[in-house]
Amino acid sequence: MNNVNDKVEGASRFWDKDYVLGIDIGGTNTEFAVVNRRGDIVKCGSIPTCGHKDFHDYASKLKTAVDDCVAKAGVAGHVRGIGVGAPCANQYSGCIEAATDLPWPSPIPLAAVFEQMFSLPVAITNDANAAAAGEMRYGQARELKNFIMVTLGTGVGGGIVCDGHLLSGSQGFAGEIGHVVVKEDSDRLCGCGRYGCLETYCSAKGVMRTARKMLAESDEPSALRDVAPDELTPKVICECANKGDALAKRVFDFTGRVLGEACANFAAITDPDAFMLFGGVSKAGDLIALPMREALEANALHLYRNRIEILFSSLNDAEAALLGASAMAWDIE
Amino acid sequence: MNNVNDKVEGASRFWDKDYVLGIDIGGTNTEFAVVNRRGDIVKCGSIPTCGHKDFHDYASKLKTAVDDCVAKAGVAGHVRGIGVGAPCANQYSGCIEAATDLPWPSPIPLAAVFEQMFSLPVAITNDANAAAAGEMRYGQARELKNFIMVTLGTGVGGGIVCDGHLLSGSQGFAGEIGHVVVKEDSDRLCGCGRYGCLETYCSAKGVMRTARKMLAESDEPSALRDVAPDELTPKVICECANKGDALAKRVFDFTGRVLGEACANFAAITDPDAFMLFGGVSKAGDLIALPMREALEANALHLYRNRIEILFSSLNDAEAALLGASAMAWDIE
């Protein structure tokens, strides 16, 4: 009889707590939200990440703000857990490790501090894995058991879902596709200290590098020549390309081709059904996806040809990081 | 009460059947064995793969031989299931697809035919995945939740274990690391029709290619010059290297370096604790493992440095394919 009671209690506990908290820690701001099962943000808020005395001061201010948010959402006592997305977050140790963007000394024992403070289970992960988790739970990847999330932003990140499972690896560092070396003897130095990483070609900075190089290597007229070198962002290049600027178009041709060649190799490793593009550079849309598809098909082993989709993340940009972080919280055991 | 009875029956059924069958289908012979939980081969046998009227004729002769083997082992009625390793085996469809080494037209509905014939559940997989499964169940990888099996034989194959799970991917073609393109603008044509695949450098044929190239490109004296070009096998090159032949040693230096550079990239994808080498070329031992380690450390992202082991498969060569195939049978649900 005890068993039966336990089960009923367990079930009711489960149904009562149909909300999670997502927290996205960025270099500038920390955003948080109460999220329901469908992935709707019920209530959200933010505090600055910087300007606190130390990490514990930051954490306690965050606690006050989050509690207020939960109360205003009217779901106090109905929150199952907290998912946190942060740069260099290690899901196993629960720590933020060596994050150069954050104002506190590493490692930061984030999960332990938050668990104690909120009396709730906490899952932490890095940004790209959070994006993949968000896509799997709330986005168009709900039906996909095998896909690779490719985040093309300040850096290039990856979240690899294989056989329905988001890969973690030994230390939680699976999916670092931005640091796969894609060009031998490349002159592109990466932030990681090596040369020729995918990130040096397909991140926002990578695209800017390509543009500057193409401008320097020819006298071809281009609207990009009127733009200051450090304002030559993917957005600006994209606008020029969409107005018909041939050189600007070739910047994305090259970027997409490098990405497609790399993805042809990734396909041989986890046999995905789709690559899902996310982040600022992916806003170039077909400018990057078409050459990427061409290079993917031209370079993939026959087993993978003509069956891998290239998709764009369906999650709202502004909400994706928060939703992704929150998605982790549903699976805490 | 019915539930309880079912459970007891289920348990007794489970404990009664403490053997599995492993079947390894090669181009020349088909080997089979009765295997216990510890990975001991209790009884084994083989029949020729070729020389039968058709696939069904082959299958029925195999059935007779296997039944005889099971009877002699004294375990009739105590076999849980059958694991089959075969080239180009697709675990999802249960078919052998486009296997150029086998004498029957593809696809061959192997799992369906065997299941009906033996009245036992059947799991099929390709050779590299079988090797990884064998290592996980019976070998030194029992403690490893994250490793990549690298089979260096006629071809180069991979079996990727991540988070304790052998990756399959969308169509069962995860882990085809031999067909990751590792050199741009390579002149090495691969059997798959593309250029520069890892297999063109690190398979037995790849090593032979490297040897012939190095011999052609210099006048350096070498014992390898006394060997006919098609007898320049990894085994012969290894023997010469071990006798101090500098050129022979450089053949493995180069092979190991290419492998290490490739593995540095693989590390960023699934974050493994070890690469486990298997197959003929791996018999070169430290001749290949030392330059591989050097290249792995020199090329891996800092997150993966100084912590990934390079191991040699602990499974007996002659038995590995059979044991690997049998290992799949324990997990059939």
XYZ file of C-alpha atoms in Angstrom:
666
model
C 0.000 0.000 0.000
C 2.854 2.319 0.710
C 4.012 1.917 -2.827
C 0.643 2.936 -4.189
C 0.508 6.023 -2.004
C 3.971 6.993 -3.023
C 3.017 6.750 -6.650
C -0.067 8.913 -6.240
C 1.887 11.491 -4.321
C 4.600 11.404 -6.951
C 2.079 11.955 -9.708
C 0.422 14.877 -7.977
C 3.783 16.426 -7.208
C 4.614 16.138 -10.878
C 1.448 17.793 -12.141
C 1.554 20.576 -9.594
C 4.906 21.822 -10.747
C 4.357 22.672 -14.312
C 6.744 25.571 -14.597
C 10.481 25.938 -14.823
C 12.870 28.850 -14.512
C 15.327 29.702 -17.237
C 18.322 31.894 -16.422
C 20.665 33.157 -19.123
C 23.882 34.667 -17.797
C 25.509 36.990 -20.308
C 28.521 39.256 -19.960
C 26.279 42.313 -19.620
C 22.894 41.183 -18.335
C 21.395 38.164 -16.643
C 17.919 37.413 -17.913
C 15.436 35.090 -16.291
C 11.958 33.799 -17.069
C 9.186 31.561 -15.799
C 8.358 29.139 -18.630
C 5.472 26.693 -19.026
C 5.470 23.284 -20.753
C 4.643 24.720 -24.152
C 7.619 27.041 -24.022
C 5.643 30.215 -23.345
C 7.429 32.802 -21.270
C 4.919 33.554 -18.519
C 6.956 36.299 -16.864
C 10.522 37.531 -17.232
C 13.047 40.030 -15.937
C 16.731 40.855 -15.823
C 19.488 42.289 -13.668
C 22.958 43.525 -14.692
C 25.636 40.809 -14.502
C 28.368 43.300 -13.614
C 28.659 45.908 -10.878
C 28.163 43.649 -7.852
C 30.577 43.296 -4.940
C 31.248 39.625 -5.641
C 29.537 36.539 -6.981
C 27.490 35.974 -3.820
C 26.263 39.560 -3.862
C 25.231 39.066 -7.504
C 23.540 35.768 -6.675
C 21.517 37.189 -3.812
C 20.324 40.123 -5.911
C 19.362 37.653 -8.620
C 17.454 35.608 -6.042
C 15.396 38.636 -4.960
C 14.573 39.549 -8.556
C 13.684 35.976 -9.533
C 11.490 35.474 -6.458
C 9.654 38.655 -7.351
C 9.184 37.417 -10.924
C 7.854 34.039 -9.738
C 5.446 35.735 -7.324
C 4.156 38.094 -10.016
C 3.642 35.119 -12.337
C 1.507 33.599 -9.551
C 3.382 30.284 -9.669
C 5.230 30.301 -6.325
C 5.606 26.659 -5.209
C 4.890 25.402 -8.726
C 8.398 25.598 -10.159
C 10.108 22.245 -10.867
C 13.652 23.379 -11.355
C 16.059 25.885 -12.821
C 18.007 25.680 -16.060
C 20.963 28.007 -16.443
C 22.809 28.813 -19.661
C 26.205 30.423 -19.247
C 29.469 30.664 -21.179
C 31.904 27.834 -20.295
C 29.352 26.145 -18.044
C 30.241 22.567 -17.200
C 27.121 20.536 -16.604
C 28.963 17.846 -14.643
C 30.819 20.022 -12.163
C 27.992 22.552 -12.054
C 30.649 25.250 -12.368
C 31.381 28.035 -14.785
C 34.958 27.378 -15.797
C 37.351 29.937 -17.204
C 34.673 32.265 -18.594
C 36.588 35.315 -19.753
C 33.365 37.299 -20.244
C 32.248 37.203 -16.600
C 33.506 39.496 -13.827
C 34.201 36.782 -11.197
C 37.174 34.483 -10.697
C 36.629 30.952 -12.093
C 35.546 28.325 -11.346
C 32.204 29.619 -10.112
C 30.188 26.916 -8.262
C 26.974 28.090 -9.838
C 24.747 25.020 -9.500
C 25.587 24.458 -5.847
C 24.975 28.095 -4.872
C 21.712 28.360 -6.816
C 20.421 25.024 -5.522
C 20.943 26.056 -1.954
C 19.575 29.537 -2.463
C 16.419 28.545 -4.346
C 15.921 25.091 -2.812
C 15.346 23.822 -6.341
C 17.300 21.433 -8.581
C 19.575 23.270 -11.022
C 20.970 22.193 -14.411
C 23.602 24.305 -16.086
C 24.988 24.128 -19.582
C 26.712 26.223 -22.191
C 24.893 28.372 -24.700
C 24.984 26.069 -27.741
C 23.769 23.038 -25.806
C 21.012 25.173 -24.320
C 19.956 26.225 -27.816
C 19.777 22.576 -28.899
C 17.801 21.676 -25.775
C 15.369 24.518 -26.469
C 14.884 23.384 -30.072
C 14.276 19.816 -28.916
C 11.698 20.742 -26.324
C 9.852 23.724 -27.771
C 11.032 24.199 -31.344
C 10.814 22.491 -34.696
C 13.333 19.838 -33.647
C 10.712 18.172 -31.436
C 10.358 15.501 -34.102
C 14.100 15.155 -34.741
C 16.144 12.530 -32.973
C 19.328 13.349 -34.876
C 20.375 16.899 -35.583
C 23.242 19.286 -35.034
C 22.573 22.782 -33.752
C 25.083 25.173 -35.307
C 25.230 28.507 -33.519
C 26.854 31.185 -35.648
C 27.331 34.187 -33.412
C 30.259 35.859 -31.701
C 31.711 32.361 -31.730
C 30.641 29.151 -33.403
C 29.121 26.520 -31.145
C 27.367 23.224 -31.537
C 24.801 21.126 -29.755
C 24.698 17.588 -31.088
C 21.603 15.454 -30.680
C 22.175 11.822 -31.641
C 19.671 9.001 -31.105
C 17.427 11.444 -29.251
C 20.111 12.382 -26.760
C 21.995 15.693 -26.402
C 25.633 14.619 -26.318
C 27.677 15.706 -23.309
C 30.877 13.658 -23.492
C 33.394 12.991 -20.796
C 33.655 16.506 -19.359
C 30.536 18.023 -20.912
C 32.522 19.454 -23.831
C 30.971 17.497 -26.700
C 29.800 19.580 -29.635
C 32.620 22.145 -29.732
C 32.342 22.198 -33.506
C 33.575 25.777 -33.691
C 37.002 24.493 -32.724
C 37.288 21.810 -35.348
C 40.200 22.815 -37.556
C 38.803 23.069 -41.072
C 41.754 24.483 -43.007
C 45.309 23.238 -42.860
C 47.973 25.927 -42.890
C 45.352 28.595 -42.305
C 46.544 32.079 -41.344
C 43.431 32.685 -39.270
C 44.344 32.718 -35.591
C 41.469 31.634 -33.356
C 40.723 32.908 -29.860
C 41.683 29.426 -28.645
C 45.284 29.957 -29.799
C 45.168 27.608 -32.767
C 44.760 28.350 -36.469
C 42.011 27.496 -38.927
C 39.144 26.660 -36.537
C 35.660 26.712 -38.078
C 34.984 29.683 -35.815
C 37.620 31.771 -37.599
C 35.556 31.455 -40.796
C 31.915 31.244 -39.765
C 31.522 33.417 -36.660
C 30.565 37.071 -37.018
C 34.244 37.983 -36.759
C 35.111 35.276 -39.279
C 32.700 36.742 -41.800
C 34.198 40.209 -41.213
C 37.684 38.784 -41.758
C 36.598 37.234 -45.031
C 35.084 40.542 -46.162
C 38.222 42.522 -45.320
C 40.381 39.941 -47.078
C 38.255 39.964 -50.227
C 38.244 43.760 -50.272
C 42.028 43.880 -49.876
C 42.677 41.275 -52.554
C 40.868 43.002 -55.419
C 39.898 46.408 -56.757
C 36.396 45.245 -57.558
C 33.907 48.009 -56.816
C 31.724 47.214 -53.812
C 29.455 49.126 -51.490
C 31.440 47.501 -48.671
C 34.355 49.832 -49.479
C 32.308 52.719 -48.061
C 32.008 50.994 -44.680
C 34.607 51.402 -41.903
C 36.465 48.067 -41.407
C 35.138 47.536 -37.888
C 31.575 48.275 -38.963
C 31.727 45.599 -41.628
C 29.355 43.347 -39.691
C 27.514 40.308 -41.125
C 24.348 42.421 -40.981
C 25.852 45.189 -43.117
C 27.403 42.700 -45.547
C 24.069 40.894 -45.787
C 22.245 44.138 -46.600
C 24.752 44.914 -49.358
C 24.505 41.384 -50.749
C 20.719 41.630 -50.828
C 21.062 44.848 -52.833
C 23.085 42.915 -55.403
C 26.645 43.685 -54.318
C 28.664 40.842 -55.886
C 31.591 40.955 -53.484
C 29.298 40.979 -50.446
C 27.528 37.972 -51.898
C 30.839 36.177 -52.337
C 31.629 36.731 -48.649
C 28.636 34.578 -47.738
C 29.326 32.145 -50.601
C 32.716 31.477 -49.082
C 31.369 31.308 -45.517
C 28.609 28.909 -46.500
C 30.998 26.736 -48.462
C 33.425 26.398 -45.555
C 30.492 25.559 -43.277
C 29.081 23.003 -45.730
C 32.448 21.268 -46.125
C 32.817 21.039 -42.349
C 29.263 19.761 -41.957
C 29.928 17.042 -44.567
C 32.548 15.718 -42.160
C 30.320 16.124 -39.099
C 27.657 14.099 -40.916
C 30.007 11.103 -41.032
C 30.388 11.237 -37.268
C 26.824 11.412 -35.960
C 24.663 10.772 -39.069
C 22.156 13.616 -38.522
C 18.880 14.375 -40.306
C 19.413 18.114 -40.128
C 21.752 20.945 -39.370
C 19.915 23.691 -37.591
C 21.381 27.174 -37.949
C 21.062 29.730 -35.205
C 22.624 33.058 -34.300
C 23.426 36.371 -35.961
C 25.295 35.077 -39.003
C 22.430 32.685 -39.823
C 20.221 35.745 -40.410
C 21.862 35.889 -43.841
C 19.425 33.099 -44.691
C 19.814 31.619 -48.154
C 22.912 33.736 -48.759
C 24.681 31.275 -46.466
C 22.380 28.218 -46.629
C 22.507 27.770 -50.419
C 26.318 27.588 -50.764
C 26.349 25.537 -47.561
C 23.939 23.009 -49.068
C 25.943 22.863 -52.281
C 29.188 22.192 -50.414
C 27.502 19.693 -48.097
C 26.178 17.645 -51.014
C 29.409 17.930 -52.985
C 31.537 16.767 -50.062
C 29.412 14.308 -48.095
C 29.861 10.559 -48.379
C 27.108 9.013 -50.546
C 25.399 7.595 -47.421
C 24.520 11.108 -46.283
C 23.752 12.784 -49.609
C 20.373 14.310 -50.478
C 18.816 13.608 -47.144
C 20.187 16.065 -44.604
C 18.109 19.199 -44.181
C 19.471 22.629 -43.464
C 17.005 24.400 -41.198
C 16.860 27.701 -39.408
C 16.052 27.691 -35.735
C 12.391 28.444 -35.144
C 12.949 29.944 -31.722
C 12.545 33.668 -31.374
C 16.021 35.182 -31.171
C 15.363 37.316 -28.132
C 13.893 34.374 -26.238
C 16.030 31.476 -27.486
C 18.762 31.636 -24.846
C 16.236 31.847 -22.017
C 14.000 29.119 -23.429
C 17.012 26.907 -24.087
C 18.217 27.302 -20.516
C 14.740 26.576 -19.173
C 14.443 23.458 -21.357
C 17.229 21.776 -19.397
C 15.199 22.057 -16.198
C 12.431 19.673 -17.338
C 14.877 16.788 -17.542
C 16.517 17.085 -14.140
C 16.063 13.780 -12.392
C -1.433 -11.607 -9.053
C -0.972 -12.008 -12.766
C 1.618 -9.284 -12.712
C 3.634 -11.017 -10.031
C 3.582 -14.305 -11.926
C 4.684 -12.562 -15.067
C 7.593 -11.035 -13.253
C 8.747 -14.318 -11.795
C 8.447 -15.971 -15.173
C 10.304 -13.095 -16.744
C 13.112 -13.395 -14.238
C 13.481 -17.122 -14.699
C 13.398 -16.740 -18.461
C 16.193 -14.173 -18.111
C 18.465 -16.314 -15.970
C 17.907 -19.445 -18.017
C 19.218 -17.860 -21.157
C 22.686 -16.882 -20.306
C 24.268 -17.395 -23.701
C 24.254 -15.520 -26.960
C 25.321 -16.356 -30.477
C 27.785 -14.233 -32.374
C 27.977 -14.511 -36.162
C 30.663 -12.723 -38.175
C 30.021 -12.690 -41.920
C 33.197 -12.107 -43.884
C 33.798 -12.209 -47.615
C 35.470 -15.635 -47.352
C 34.144 -17.332 -44.229
C 31.263 -16.976 -41.841
C 32.280 -17.684 -38.259
C 29.938 -18.260 -35.354
C 30.248 -18.859 -31.641
C 28.293 -19.501 -28.488
C 29.387 -16.847 -25.949
C 28.702 -16.541 -22.228
C 28.274 -13.379 -20.136
C 31.958 -13.064 -19.410
C 32.804 -13.091 -23.103
C 34.193 -16.631 -23.181
C 33.691 -18.468 -26.432
C 32.090 -21.729 -25.300
C 31.994 -23.315 -28.739
C 32.581 -22.049 -32.263
C 32.598 -23.046 -35.907
C 32.546 -21.695 -39.443
C 31.246 -22.282 -42.954
C 32.391 -20.734 -46.242
C 30.460 -17.575 -47.160
C 30.813 -18.256 -50.896
C 29.908 -21.237 -53.059
C 26.229 -21.522 -52.171
C 23.361 -21.498 -54.665
C 21.856 -18.321 -53.228
C 21.467 -16.464 -49.950
C 18.751 -18.800 -48.668
C 20.875 -21.838 -49.416
C 23.736 -20.204 -47.493
C 21.419 -19.326 -44.614
C 20.045 -22.833 -44.270
C 23.534 -24.370 -44.254
C 24.533 -21.831 -41.633
C 21.479 -22.786 -39.573
C 22.455 -26.480 -39.608
C 26.035 -25.699 -38.568
C 24.984 -23.267 -35.835
C 22.385 -25.685 -34.410
C 25.069 -28.341 -34.266
C 27.422 -25.940 -32.466
C 24.735 -24.971 -29.928
C 23.929 -28.647 -29.284
C 27.581 -29.527 -28.783
C 27.936 -26.625 -26.363
C 25.043 -28.155 -24.427
C 23.120 -24.871 -24.316
C 20.153 -25.599 -26.615
C 17.191 -23.554 -25.335
C 19.486 -21.285 -23.340
C 20.411 -18.796 -26.058
C 18.998 -15.264 -25.656
C 19.623 -13.907 -29.098
C 21.934 -13.530 -32.043
C 24.297 -10.681 -32.866
C 25.566 -10.475 -36.428
C 28.473 -8.391 -37.669
C 28.644 -7.855 -41.414
C 30.014 -5.265 -43.829
C 27.502 -2.503 -44.651
C 24.984 -3.892 -42.161
C 22.216 -1.436 -41.302
C 20.953 -2.046 -37.799
C 17.655 -0.264 -38.422
C 16.584 -1.988 -41.615
C 18.200 -5.274 -40.546
C 19.628 -5.505 -44.054
C 23.080 -5.741 -45.535
C 23.177 -2.854 -47.965
C 25.490 -2.611 -50.945
C 28.198 -4.894 -49.565
C 30.612 -5.307 -52.434
C 32.462 -8.135 -50.631
C 29.508 -10.529 -50.444
C 28.319 -12.823 -53.264
C 24.586 -11.989 -53.078
C 22.597 -9.093 -54.514
C 21.895 -6.311 -51.980
C 19.939 -5.486 -49.917
C 19.991 -8.777 -48.034
C 17.190 -8.981 -45.399
C 19.493 -10.674 -42.948
C 17.788 -9.981 -39.618
C 14.348 -11.044 -40.860
C 15.600 -14.296 -42.382
C 17.711 -15.224 -39.353
C 14.952 -14.333 -36.878
C 12.489 -16.581 -38.618
C 14.973 -19.396 -39.099
C 16.344 -19.454 -35.543
C 13.229 -18.192 -33.733
C 15.527 -15.829 -31.840
C 15.851 -12.038 -31.790
C 18.629 -10.815 -34.075
C 20.698 -7.601 -33.957
C 22.957 -6.762 -36.857
C 25.604 -4.084 -37.163
C 28.719 -3.214 -39.102
C 32.196 -4.339 -38.100
C 33.418 -1.187 -36.371
C 30.302 -0.800 -34.245
C 30.531 -4.486 -33.328
C 34.136 -3.973 -32.217
C 33.068 -1.059 -30.003
C 30.199 -3.107 -28.566
C 32.603 -5.971 -27.814
C 35.034 -3.637 -26.069
C 32.220 -2.137 -24.016
C 30.836 -5.465 -22.885
C 33.859 -7.731 -22.532
C 36.984 -5.590 -23.006
C 38.864 -2.861 -21.222
C 36.281 -0.252 -22.214
C 33.837 -1.645 -19.655
C 34.672 1.319 -17.436
C 34.604 3.863 -20.249
C 31.463 5.830 -21.004
C 33.134 7.947 -23.677
C 35.513 6.486 -26.204
C 36.025 6.144 -29.926
C 36.909 2.789 -31.406
C 39.214 3.309 -34.378
C 39.501 0.222 -36.575
C 42.550 0.374 -38.824
C 42.237 -2.539 -41.223
C 41.369 -2.963 -44.892
C 39.335 0.175 -44.322
C 39.133 2.629 -41.448
C 36.004 2.455 -39.327
C 34.753 3.935 -36.118
C 32.420 3.061 -33.292
C 31.632 6.066 -31.127
C 30.503 5.634 -27.548
C 29.286 8.873 -25.979
C 27.610 9.151 -22.574
C 27.642 5.361 -22.341
C 25.755 4.907 -25.592
C 27.024 3.503 -28.910
C 25.971 6.153 -31.430
C 23.805 5.001 -34.332
C 22.474 8.179 -35.918
C 19.584 8.628 -38.272
C 20.251 5.658 -40.565
C 22.723 3.756 -38.415
C 25.702 5.342 -40.157
C 27.223 7.267 -37.257
C 30.938 6.717 -36.701
C 32.075 6.554 -40.333
C 35.283 8.301 -39.336
C 37.224 6.623 -42.146
C 35.344 8.856 -44.565
C 36.060 12.139 -42.886
C 38.119 14.143 -45.356
C 41.348 15.005 -43.573
C 43.384 16.595 -46.348
C 42.197 19.276 -48.719
C 43.368 18.895 -52.309
C 44.617 15.386 -51.591
C 45.531 13.206 -54.554
C 44.485 10.055 -52.698
C 41.323 8.668 -54.260
C 39.206 6.734 -51.774
C 37.037 3.705 -52.540
C 34.052 5.976 -51.840
C 34.899 8.107 -54.864
C 36.127 11.141 -52.959
C 39.660 12.293 -52.223
C 41.570 12.633 -48.965
C 39.442 10.467 -46.639
C 41.155 9.332 -43.428
C 40.940 5.808 -44.843
C 43.265 6.721 -47.721
C 45.989 7.455 -45.147
C 45.432 5.120 -42.223
C 44.052 1.872 -43.654
C 46.425 -0.934 -44.623
C 46.283 0.301 -48.219
C 46.833 3.862 -47.046
C 50.009 2.857 -45.229
C 51.195 1.027 -48.352
C 50.494 4.133 -50.441
C 52.538 6.247 -48.061
C 55.411 3.762 -48.223
C 55.426 3.690 -52.029
C 55.264 7.480 -52.154
C 58.151 7.911 -49.725
C 60.230 5.355 -51.631
C 59.532 7.093 -54.923
C 60.307 10.556 -53.599
C 63.818 9.853 -52.368
C 66.883 7.719 -52.990
C 67.312 7.029 -49.316
C 68.453 3.461 -48.753
C 65.757 1.310 -47.176
C 65.113 -2.391 -46.729
C 61.658 -1.645 -48.155
C 63.251 -1.249 -51.598
C 63.844 -5.014 -51.641
C 60.132 -5.711 -51.236
C 57.747 -6.008 -54.210
C 55.329 -3.015 -54.176
C 52.246 -5.158 -53.545
C 53.952 -7.007 -50.713
C 54.716 -3.765 -48.936
C 52.146 -4.468 -46.212
C 51.938 -2.687 -42.844
C 53.304 -5.884 -41.276
C 56.422 -5.853 -43.475
C 56.930 -2.106 -43.005
C 56.533 -2.570 -39.253
C 59.164 -5.317 -39.193
C 61.606 -3.116 -41.099
C 60.904 -0.155 -38.819
C 61.520 -2.295 -35.758
C 64.883 -3.269 -37.243
C 65.764 0.413 -37.419
C 64.869 1.253 -41.024
C 64.438 5.049 -40.954
C 62.156 5.305 -43.963
C 59.892 2.528 -42.689
C 59.678 4.356 -39.381
C 58.713 7.565 -41.169
C 55.840 5.758 -42.881
C 54.259 5.151 -39.475
C 55.260 8.606 -38.212
C 53.249 10.115 -41.039
C 50.332 7.689 -40.581
C 50.184 8.345 -36.842
C 50.391 12.078 -37.336
C 47.493 12.139 -39.806
C 45.469 9.979 -37.405
C 46.308 12.192 -34.421
C 45.326 15.366 -36.270
C 42.006 13.789 -37.269
C 41.384 12.567 -33.729
C 42.022 16.062 -32.353
C 39.004 17.158 -34.384
C 36.919 14.125 -33.377
C 37.644 14.971 -29.733
C 35.869 18.316 -30.162
C 32.749 16.539 -31.347
C 32.137 13.849 -28.729
C 34.651 14.676 -25.937
C 36.011 11.139 -25.406
C 38.271 9.784 -22.653
C 40.087 7.467 -25.041
C 40.720 6.430 -28.590
C 40.916 2.675 -28.810
C 42.924 1.309 -31.735
C 42.035 -1.979 -33.345
C 42.914 -3.860 -36.537
C 45.987 -4.823 -38.512
C 47.613 -1.397 -38.783
C 47.336 -0.917 -35.005
C 49.737 -3.856 -34.570
C 52.474 -1.317 -35.307
C 51.973 -0.329 -31.658
C 54.011 2.648 -30.500
C 55.303 3.180 -34.037
C 51.870 4.631 -34.757
C 50.628 5.517 -31.254
C 53.528 7.832 -30.333
C 53.291 10.162 -33.359
C 49.499 9.944 -33.022
C 49.660 11.124 -29.421
C 52.051 13.931 -30.329
C 49.761 15.164 -33.112
C 46.669 14.774 -30.922
C 48.165 16.920 -28.156
C 49.601 19.462 -30.587
C 46.286 19.908 -32.387
C 43.563 19.423 -29.791
C 41.732 22.329 -28.198
C 43.006 23.002 -24.652
C 39.840 21.465 -23.174
C 40.903 18.038 -24.453
C 44.659 18.186 -23.962
C 46.570 15.790 -21.710
C 43.587 13.747 -20.777
C 42.629 11.528 -23.717
C 44.198 8.087 -23.642
C 45.296 6.142 -26.673
C 44.627 2.467 -25.987
C 44.939 -0.737 -27.928
C 41.942 -3.024 -28.025
C 42.287 -5.780 -25.439
C 40.189 -8.236 -27.398
C 41.981 -11.135 -29.010
C 42.230 -10.393 -32.728
C 40.936 -13.733 -33.899
C 37.935 -13.519 -31.575
C 37.183 -9.794 -31.628
C 34.772 -9.785 -34.560
C 32.811 -12.711 -33.167
C 32.747 -11.360 -29.626
C 31.766 -7.934 -30.896
C 28.884 -9.381 -32.882
C 27.759 -11.435 -29.894
C 27.890 -8.386 -27.617
C 25.021 -6.771 -29.540
C 22.762 -9.702 -28.672
C 22.708 -8.975 -24.914
C 21.029 -5.642 -25.471
C 18.186 -6.700 -27.755
C 14.957 -5.624 -26.128
